[in-house]
mmCIF file of C-alpha atoms and ligand atoms in Angstrom:
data_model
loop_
_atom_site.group_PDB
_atom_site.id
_atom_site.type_symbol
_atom_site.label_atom_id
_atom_site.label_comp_id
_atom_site.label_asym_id
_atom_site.label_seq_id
_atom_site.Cartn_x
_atom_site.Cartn_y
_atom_site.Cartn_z
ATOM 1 C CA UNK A 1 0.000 0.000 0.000
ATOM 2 C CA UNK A 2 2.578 2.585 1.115
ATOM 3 C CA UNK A 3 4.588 1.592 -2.279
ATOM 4 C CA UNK A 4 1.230 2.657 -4.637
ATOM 5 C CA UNK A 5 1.582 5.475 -2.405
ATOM 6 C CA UNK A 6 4.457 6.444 -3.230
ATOM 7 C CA UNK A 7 4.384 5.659 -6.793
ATOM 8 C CA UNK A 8 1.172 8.106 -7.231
ATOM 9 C CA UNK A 9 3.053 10.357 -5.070
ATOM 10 C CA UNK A 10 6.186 10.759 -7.551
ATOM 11 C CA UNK A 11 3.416 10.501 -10.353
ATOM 12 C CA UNK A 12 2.104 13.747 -8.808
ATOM 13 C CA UNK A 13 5.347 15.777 -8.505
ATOM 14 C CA UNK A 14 6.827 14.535 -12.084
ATOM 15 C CA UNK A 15 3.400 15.968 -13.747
ATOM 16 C CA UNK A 16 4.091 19.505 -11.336
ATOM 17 C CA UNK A 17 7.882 19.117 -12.724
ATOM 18 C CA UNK A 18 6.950 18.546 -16.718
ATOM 19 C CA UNK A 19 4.419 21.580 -16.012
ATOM 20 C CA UNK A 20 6.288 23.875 -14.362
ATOM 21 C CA UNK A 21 9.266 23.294 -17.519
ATOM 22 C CA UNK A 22 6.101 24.162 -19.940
ATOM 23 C CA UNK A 23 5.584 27.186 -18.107
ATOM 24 C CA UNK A 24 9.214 28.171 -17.778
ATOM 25 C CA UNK A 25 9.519 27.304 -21.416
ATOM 26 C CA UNK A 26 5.963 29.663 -22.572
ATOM 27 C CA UNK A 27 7.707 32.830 -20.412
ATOM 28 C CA UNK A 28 10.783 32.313 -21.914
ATOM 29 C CA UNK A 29 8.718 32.263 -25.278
ATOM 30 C CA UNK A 30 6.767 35.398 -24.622
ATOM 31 C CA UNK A 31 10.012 37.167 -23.257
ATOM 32 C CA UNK A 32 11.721 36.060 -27.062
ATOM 33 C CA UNK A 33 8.806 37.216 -28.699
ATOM 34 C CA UNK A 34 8.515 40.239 -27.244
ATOM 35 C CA UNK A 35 12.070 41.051 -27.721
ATOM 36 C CA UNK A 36 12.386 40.330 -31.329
ATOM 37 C CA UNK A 37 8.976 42.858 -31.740
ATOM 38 C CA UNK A 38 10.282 45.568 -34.191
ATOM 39 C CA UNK A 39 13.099 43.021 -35.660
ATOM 40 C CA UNK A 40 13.520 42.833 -39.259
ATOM 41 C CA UNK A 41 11.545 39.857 -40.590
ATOM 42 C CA UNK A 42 12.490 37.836 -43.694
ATOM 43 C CA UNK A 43 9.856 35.399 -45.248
ATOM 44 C CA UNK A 44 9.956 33.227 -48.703
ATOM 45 C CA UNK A 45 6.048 32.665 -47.621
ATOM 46 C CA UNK A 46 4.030 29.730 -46.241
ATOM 47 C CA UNK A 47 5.464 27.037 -48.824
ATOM 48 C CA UNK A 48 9.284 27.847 -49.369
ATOM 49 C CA UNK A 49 9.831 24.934 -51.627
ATOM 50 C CA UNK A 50 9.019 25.062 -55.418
ATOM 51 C CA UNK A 51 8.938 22.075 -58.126
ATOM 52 C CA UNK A 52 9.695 23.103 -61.282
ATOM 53 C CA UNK A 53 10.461 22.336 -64.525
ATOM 54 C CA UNK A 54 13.901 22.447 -66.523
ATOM 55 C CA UNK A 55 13.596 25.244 -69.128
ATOM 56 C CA UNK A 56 10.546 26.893 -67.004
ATOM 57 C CA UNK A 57 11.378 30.761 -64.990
ATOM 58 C CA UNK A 58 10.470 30.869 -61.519
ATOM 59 C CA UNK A 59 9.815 33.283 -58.907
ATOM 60 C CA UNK A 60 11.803 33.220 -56.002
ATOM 61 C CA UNK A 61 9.872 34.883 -53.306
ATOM 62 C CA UNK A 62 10.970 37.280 -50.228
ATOM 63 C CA UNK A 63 9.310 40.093 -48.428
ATOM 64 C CA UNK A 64 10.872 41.688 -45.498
ATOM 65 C CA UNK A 65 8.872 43.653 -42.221
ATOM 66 C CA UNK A 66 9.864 45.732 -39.898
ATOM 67 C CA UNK A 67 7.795 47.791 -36.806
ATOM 68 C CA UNK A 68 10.900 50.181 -35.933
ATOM 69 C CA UNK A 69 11.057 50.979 -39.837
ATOM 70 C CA UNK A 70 14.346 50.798 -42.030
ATOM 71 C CA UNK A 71 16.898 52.876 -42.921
ATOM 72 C CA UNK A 72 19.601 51.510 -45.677
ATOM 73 C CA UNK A 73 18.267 47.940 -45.275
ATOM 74 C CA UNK A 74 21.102 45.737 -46.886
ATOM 75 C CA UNK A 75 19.609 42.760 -48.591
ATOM 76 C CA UNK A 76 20.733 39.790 -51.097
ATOM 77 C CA UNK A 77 19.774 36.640 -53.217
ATOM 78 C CA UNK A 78 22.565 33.859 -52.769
ATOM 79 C CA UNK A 79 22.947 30.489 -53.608
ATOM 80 C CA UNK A 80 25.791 28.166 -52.143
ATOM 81 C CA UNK A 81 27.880 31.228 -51.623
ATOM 82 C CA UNK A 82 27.479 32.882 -54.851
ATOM 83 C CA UNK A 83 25.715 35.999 -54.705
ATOM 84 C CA UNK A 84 22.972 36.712 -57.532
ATOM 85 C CA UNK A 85 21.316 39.716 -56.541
ATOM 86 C CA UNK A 86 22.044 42.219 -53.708
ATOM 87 C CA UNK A 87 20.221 45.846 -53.007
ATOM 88 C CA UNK A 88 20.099 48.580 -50.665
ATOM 89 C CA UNK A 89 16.624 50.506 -50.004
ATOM 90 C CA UNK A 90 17.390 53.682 -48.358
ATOM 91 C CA UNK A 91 14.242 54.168 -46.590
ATOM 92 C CA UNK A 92 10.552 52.484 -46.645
ATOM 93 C CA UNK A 93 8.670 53.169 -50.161
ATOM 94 C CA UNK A 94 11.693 54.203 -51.698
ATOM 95 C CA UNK A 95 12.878 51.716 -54.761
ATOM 96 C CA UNK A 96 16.242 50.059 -53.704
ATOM 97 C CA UNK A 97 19.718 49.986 -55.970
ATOM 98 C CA UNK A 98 19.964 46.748 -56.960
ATOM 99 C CA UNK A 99 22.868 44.966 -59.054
ATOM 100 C CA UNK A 100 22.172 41.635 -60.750
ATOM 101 C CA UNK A 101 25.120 39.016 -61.248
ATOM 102 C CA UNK A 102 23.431 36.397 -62.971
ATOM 103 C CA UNK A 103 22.390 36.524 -66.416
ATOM 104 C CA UNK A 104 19.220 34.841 -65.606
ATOM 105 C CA UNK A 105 18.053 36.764 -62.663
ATOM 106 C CA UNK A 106 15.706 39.693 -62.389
ATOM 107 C CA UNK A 107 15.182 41.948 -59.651
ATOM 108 C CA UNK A 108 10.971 42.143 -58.959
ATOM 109 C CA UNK A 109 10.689 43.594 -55.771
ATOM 110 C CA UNK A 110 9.236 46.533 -54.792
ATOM 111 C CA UNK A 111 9.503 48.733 -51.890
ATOM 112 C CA UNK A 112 5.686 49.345 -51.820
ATOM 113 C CA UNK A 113 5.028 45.484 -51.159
ATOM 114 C CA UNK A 114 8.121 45.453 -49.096
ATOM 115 C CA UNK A 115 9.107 42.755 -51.840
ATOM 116 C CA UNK A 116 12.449 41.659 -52.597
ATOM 117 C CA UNK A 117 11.556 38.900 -54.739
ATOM 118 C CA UNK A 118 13.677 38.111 -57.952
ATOM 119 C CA UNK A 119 12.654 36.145 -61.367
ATOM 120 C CA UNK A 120 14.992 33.325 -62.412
ATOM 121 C CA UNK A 121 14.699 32.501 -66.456
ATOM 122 C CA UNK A 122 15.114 29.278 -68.171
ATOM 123 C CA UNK A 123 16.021 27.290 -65.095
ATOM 124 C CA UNK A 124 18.393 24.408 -65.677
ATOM 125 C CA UNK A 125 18.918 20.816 -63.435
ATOM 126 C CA UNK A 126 21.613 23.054 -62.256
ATOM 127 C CA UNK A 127 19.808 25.708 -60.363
ATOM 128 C CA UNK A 128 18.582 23.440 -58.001
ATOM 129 C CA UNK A 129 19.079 24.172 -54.213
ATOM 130 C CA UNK A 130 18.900 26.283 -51.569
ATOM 131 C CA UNK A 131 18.266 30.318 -52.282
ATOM 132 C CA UNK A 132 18.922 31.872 -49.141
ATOM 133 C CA UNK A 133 17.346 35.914 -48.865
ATOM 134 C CA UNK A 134 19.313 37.903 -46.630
ATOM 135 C CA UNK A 135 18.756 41.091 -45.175
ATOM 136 C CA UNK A 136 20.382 43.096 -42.706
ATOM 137 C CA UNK A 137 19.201 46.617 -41.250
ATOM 138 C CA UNK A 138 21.763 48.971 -39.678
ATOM 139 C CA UNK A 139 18.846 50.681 -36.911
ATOM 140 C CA UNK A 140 19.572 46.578 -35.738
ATOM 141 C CA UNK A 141 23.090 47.149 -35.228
ATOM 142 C CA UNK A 142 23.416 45.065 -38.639
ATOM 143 C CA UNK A 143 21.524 41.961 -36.998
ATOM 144 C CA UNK A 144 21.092 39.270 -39.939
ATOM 145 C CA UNK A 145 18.027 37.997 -41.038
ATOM 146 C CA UNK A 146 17.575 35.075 -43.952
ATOM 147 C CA UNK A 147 15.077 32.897 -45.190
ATOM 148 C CA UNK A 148 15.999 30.203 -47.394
ATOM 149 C CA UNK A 149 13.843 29.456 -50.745
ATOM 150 C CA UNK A 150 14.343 25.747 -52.333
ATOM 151 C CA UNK A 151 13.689 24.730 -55.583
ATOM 152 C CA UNK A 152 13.620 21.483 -57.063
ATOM 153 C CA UNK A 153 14.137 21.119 -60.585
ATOM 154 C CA UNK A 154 11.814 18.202 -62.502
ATOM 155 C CA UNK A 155 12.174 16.869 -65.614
ATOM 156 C CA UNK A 156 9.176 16.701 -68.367
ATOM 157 C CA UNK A 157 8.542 13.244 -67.213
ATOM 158 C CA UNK A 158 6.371 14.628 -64.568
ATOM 159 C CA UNK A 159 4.363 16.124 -67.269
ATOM 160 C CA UNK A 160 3.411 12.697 -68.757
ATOM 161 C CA UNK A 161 2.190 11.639 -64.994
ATOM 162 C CA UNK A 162 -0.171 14.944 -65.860
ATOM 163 C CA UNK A 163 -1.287 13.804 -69.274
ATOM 164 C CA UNK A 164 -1.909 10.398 -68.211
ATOM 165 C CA UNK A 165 -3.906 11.987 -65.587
ATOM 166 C CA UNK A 166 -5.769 14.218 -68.235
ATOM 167 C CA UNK A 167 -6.345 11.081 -70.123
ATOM 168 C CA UNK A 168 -7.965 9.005 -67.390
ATOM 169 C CA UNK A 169 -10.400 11.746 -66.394
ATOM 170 C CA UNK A 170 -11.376 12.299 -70.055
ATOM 171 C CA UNK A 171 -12.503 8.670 -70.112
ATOM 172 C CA UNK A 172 -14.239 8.729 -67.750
ATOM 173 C CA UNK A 173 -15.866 11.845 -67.946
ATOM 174 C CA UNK A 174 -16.611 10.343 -72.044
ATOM 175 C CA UNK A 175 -18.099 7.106 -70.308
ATOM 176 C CA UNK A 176 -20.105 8.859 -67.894
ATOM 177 C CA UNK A 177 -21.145 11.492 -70.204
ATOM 178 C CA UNK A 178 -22.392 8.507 -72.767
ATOM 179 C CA UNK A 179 -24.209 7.001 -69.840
ATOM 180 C CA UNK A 180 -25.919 10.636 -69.313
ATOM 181 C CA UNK A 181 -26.418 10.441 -73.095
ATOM 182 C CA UNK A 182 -28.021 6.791 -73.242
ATOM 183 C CA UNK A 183 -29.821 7.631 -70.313
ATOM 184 C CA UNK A 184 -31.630 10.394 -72.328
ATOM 185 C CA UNK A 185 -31.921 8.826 -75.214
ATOM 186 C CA UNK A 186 -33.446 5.680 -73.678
ATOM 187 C CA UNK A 187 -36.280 8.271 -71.575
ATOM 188 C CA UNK A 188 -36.908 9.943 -75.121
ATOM 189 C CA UNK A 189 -37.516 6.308 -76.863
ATOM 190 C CA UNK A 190 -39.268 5.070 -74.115
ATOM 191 C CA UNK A 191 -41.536 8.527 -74.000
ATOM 192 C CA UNK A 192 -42.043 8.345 -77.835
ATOM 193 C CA UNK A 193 -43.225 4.582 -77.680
ATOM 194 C CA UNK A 194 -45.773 5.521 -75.014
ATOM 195 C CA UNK A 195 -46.731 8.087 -77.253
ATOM 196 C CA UNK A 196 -47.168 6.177 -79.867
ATOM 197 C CA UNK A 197 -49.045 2.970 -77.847
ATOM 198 C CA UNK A 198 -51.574 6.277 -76.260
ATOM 199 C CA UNK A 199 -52.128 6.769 -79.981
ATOM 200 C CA UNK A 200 -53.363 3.292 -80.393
ATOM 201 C CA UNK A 201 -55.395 3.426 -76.940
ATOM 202 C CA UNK A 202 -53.906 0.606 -75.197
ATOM 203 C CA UNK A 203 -50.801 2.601 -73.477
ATOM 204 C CA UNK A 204 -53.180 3.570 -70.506
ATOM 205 C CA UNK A 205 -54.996 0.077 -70.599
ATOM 206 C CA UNK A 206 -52.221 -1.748 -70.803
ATOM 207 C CA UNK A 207 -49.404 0.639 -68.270
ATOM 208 C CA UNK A 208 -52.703 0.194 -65.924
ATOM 209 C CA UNK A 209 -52.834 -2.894 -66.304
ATOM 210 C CA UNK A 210 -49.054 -3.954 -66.021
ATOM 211 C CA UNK A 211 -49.398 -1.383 -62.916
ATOM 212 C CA UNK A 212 -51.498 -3.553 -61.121
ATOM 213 C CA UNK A 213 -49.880 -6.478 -61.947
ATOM 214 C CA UNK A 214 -46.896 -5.055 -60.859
ATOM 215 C CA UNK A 215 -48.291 -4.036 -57.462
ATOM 216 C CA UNK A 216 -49.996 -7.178 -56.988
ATOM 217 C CA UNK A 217 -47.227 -9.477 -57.697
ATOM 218 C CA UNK A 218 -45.023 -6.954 -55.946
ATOM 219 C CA UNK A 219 -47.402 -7.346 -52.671
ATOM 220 C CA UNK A 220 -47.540 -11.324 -53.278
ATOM 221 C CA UNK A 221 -43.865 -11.472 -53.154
ATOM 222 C CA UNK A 222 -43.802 -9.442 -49.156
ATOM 223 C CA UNK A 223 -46.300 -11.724 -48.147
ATOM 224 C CA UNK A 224 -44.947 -15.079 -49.775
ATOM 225 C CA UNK A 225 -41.356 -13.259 -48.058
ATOM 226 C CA UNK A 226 -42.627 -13.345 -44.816
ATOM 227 C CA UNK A 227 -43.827 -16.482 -43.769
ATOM 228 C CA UNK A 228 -40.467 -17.920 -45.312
ATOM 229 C CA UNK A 229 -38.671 -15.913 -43.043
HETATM 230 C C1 NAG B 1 14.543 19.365 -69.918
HETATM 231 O O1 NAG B 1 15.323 18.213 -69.721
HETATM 232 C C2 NAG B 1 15.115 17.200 -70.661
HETATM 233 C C3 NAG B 1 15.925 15.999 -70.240
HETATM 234 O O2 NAG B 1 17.183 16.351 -69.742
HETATM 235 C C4 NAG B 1 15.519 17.688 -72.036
HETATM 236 O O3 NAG B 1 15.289 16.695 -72.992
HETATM 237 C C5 NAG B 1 14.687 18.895 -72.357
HETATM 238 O O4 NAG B 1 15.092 19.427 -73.594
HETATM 239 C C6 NAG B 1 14.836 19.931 -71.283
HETATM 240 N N1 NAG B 1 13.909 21.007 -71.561
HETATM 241 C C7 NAG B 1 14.274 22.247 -71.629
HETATM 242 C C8 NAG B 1 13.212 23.231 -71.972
HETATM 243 O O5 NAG B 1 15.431 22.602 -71.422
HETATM 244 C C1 NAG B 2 28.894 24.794 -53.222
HETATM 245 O O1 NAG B 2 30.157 25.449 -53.243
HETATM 246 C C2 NAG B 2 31.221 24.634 -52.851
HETATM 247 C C3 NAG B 2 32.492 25.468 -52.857
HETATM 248 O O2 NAG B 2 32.224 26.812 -52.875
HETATM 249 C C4 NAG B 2 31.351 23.455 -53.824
HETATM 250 O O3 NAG B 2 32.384 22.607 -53.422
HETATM 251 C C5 NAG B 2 30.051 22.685 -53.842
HETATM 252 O O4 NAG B 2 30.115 21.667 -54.818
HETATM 253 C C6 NAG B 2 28.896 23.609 -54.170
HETATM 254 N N1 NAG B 2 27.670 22.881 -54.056
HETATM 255 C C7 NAG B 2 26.749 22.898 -55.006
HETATM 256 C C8 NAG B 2 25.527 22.101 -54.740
HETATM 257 O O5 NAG B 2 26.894 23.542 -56.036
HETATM 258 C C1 NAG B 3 15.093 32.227 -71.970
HETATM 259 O O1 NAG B 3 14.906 31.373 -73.108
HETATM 260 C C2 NAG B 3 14.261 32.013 -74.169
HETATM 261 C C3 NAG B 3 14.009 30.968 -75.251
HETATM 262 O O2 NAG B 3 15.010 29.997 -75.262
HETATM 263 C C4 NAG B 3 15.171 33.153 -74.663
HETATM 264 O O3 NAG B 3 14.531 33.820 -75.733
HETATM 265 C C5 NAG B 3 15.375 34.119 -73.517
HETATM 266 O O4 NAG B 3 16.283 35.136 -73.941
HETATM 267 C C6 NAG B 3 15.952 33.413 -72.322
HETATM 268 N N1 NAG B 3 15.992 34.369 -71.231
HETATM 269 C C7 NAG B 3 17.078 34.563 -70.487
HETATM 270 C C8 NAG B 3 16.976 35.616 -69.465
HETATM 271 O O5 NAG B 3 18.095 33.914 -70.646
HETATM 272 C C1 NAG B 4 6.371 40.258 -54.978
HETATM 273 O O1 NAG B 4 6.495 40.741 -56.287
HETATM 274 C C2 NAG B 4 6.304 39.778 -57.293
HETATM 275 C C3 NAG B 4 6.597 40.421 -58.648
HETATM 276 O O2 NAG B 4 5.945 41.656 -58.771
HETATM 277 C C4 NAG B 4 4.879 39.251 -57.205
HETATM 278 O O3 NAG B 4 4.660 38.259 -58.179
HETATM 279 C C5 NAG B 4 4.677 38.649 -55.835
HETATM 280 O O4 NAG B 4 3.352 38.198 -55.706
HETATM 281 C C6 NAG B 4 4.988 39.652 -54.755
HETATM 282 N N1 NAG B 4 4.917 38.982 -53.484
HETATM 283 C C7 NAG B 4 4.254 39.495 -52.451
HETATM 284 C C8 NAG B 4 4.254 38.690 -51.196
HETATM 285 O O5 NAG B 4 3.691 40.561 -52.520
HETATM 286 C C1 NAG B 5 25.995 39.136 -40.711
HETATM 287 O O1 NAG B 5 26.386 38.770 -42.021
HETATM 288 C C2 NAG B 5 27.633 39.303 -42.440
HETATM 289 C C3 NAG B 5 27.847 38.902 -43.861
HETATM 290 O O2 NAG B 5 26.920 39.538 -44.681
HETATM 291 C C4 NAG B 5 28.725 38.792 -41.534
HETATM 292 O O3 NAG B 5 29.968 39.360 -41.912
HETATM 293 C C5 NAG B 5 28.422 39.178 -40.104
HETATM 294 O O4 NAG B 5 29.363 38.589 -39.247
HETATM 295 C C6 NAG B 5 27.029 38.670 -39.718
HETATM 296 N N1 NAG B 5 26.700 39.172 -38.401
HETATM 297 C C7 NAG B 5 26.140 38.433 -37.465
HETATM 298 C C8 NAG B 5 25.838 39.112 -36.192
HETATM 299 O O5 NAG B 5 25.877 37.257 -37.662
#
């Protein structure tokens, strides 16, 4: 008995332990997120990866945000190193100086949108990787900020997956629109024969007939079902 005891006991104080490191670990949260208020945010968005194809141009997205406001806010576009793309914006809503060193890379940012996004032409297997968007601002005391951007390159394989896709849900849509289609048809022939048999006068004797038949046999059958079972 006094072991369960004990066992609950330490059960108790491990649960007060594990919550007490959740709350230390929620102030020291709040206290982080309350510091970095006003810091320089980078963001490549929600989804920061992109599949694309070889020979396609992509947008690599970035927008920065900032509560204290910039002032000369440093940013750049590198991959593995290599710079592509680097800018300064001199103050909020004021376009930045940007120099380009890659042929295929365009500068499409603006400083309305707080946008520092840039184009990439005609990717190749080669630009694959990690894009890392880097931004700095001196009213920080230069603290860096990056987001990183990856793009996967995919052959035109994947694009027969698609077709073969497109394919299948043709058929199908074709079979069930030539069920829809015999369906009509069908009620139309069936309609025009009745029309034809009320012509003669023995559509209504005869539907009222089978009718009855129908229901009778239909009500024989329940009551033959029953007893059987
Ligand atoms: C994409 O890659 C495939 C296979 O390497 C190649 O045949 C094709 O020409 C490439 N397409 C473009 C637009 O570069
Ligand atoms: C990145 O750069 C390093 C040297 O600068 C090189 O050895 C490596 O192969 C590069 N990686 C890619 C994926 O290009
Ligand atoms: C991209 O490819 C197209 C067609 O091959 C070419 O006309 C265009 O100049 C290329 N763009 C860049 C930026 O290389
Ligand atoms: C940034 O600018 C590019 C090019 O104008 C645009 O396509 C993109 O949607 C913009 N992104 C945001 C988050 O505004
Ligand atoms: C910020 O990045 C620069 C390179 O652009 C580097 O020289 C500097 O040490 C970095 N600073 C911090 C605080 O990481």
């Amino acid at each position: 008995m006094a072991a369960v005891a004990d066992r609950t006991g330490s059960d108790v104080s491990s649960r007060l332990r594990s919550g007490d490191l959740l709350h230390a670990g929620l102030a020291v949260a709040l206290l982080l997120g309350v510091w970095s208020v006003g810091a320089l945010e980078v963001s490549t968005g929600k989804v920061s990866t992109l599949e694309a194809m070889n020979g396609s141009t992509v947008l690599l997205p970035c927008t920065y945000s900032s509560c204290i406001g910039i002032k000369n806010l440093y940013f750049n576009w590198t991959k593995n190193g290599t710079t592509l793309c680097e800018g300064v914006t001199p103050i909020e809503g004021v376009e930045p100086k940007v120099s380009v060193y890659h042929e295929r890379v365009d500068f499409k940012g603006s400083s309305k949108s707080n946008n520092i996004s840039i184009l990439l032409y005609n990717i190749t297997f080669d630009d694959e990787g990690d894009y890392v968007c880097f931004a700095k601002n001196p009213k920080e005391k230069n603290r860096n900020h990056s987001a990183i951007f990856t793009l996967i390159v995919v052959d035109q394989m994947k694009e027969v997956d698609n077709t073969l896709t497109v394919i299948i849900v043709s058929v199908l849509g074709g079979v069930i629109g030539f069920v829809i289609l015999f369906m009509v048809v069908k009620a139309l022939v069936v309609r025009f024969l009745c029309k034809t048999d009320e012509k003669n006068k023995e559509c209504l004797v005869s539907s009222g007939n089978d009718n009855t038949e129908n229901g009778l046999s239909g009500a024989k059958g329940e009551k033959q079902g029953t007893p059987k079972a």
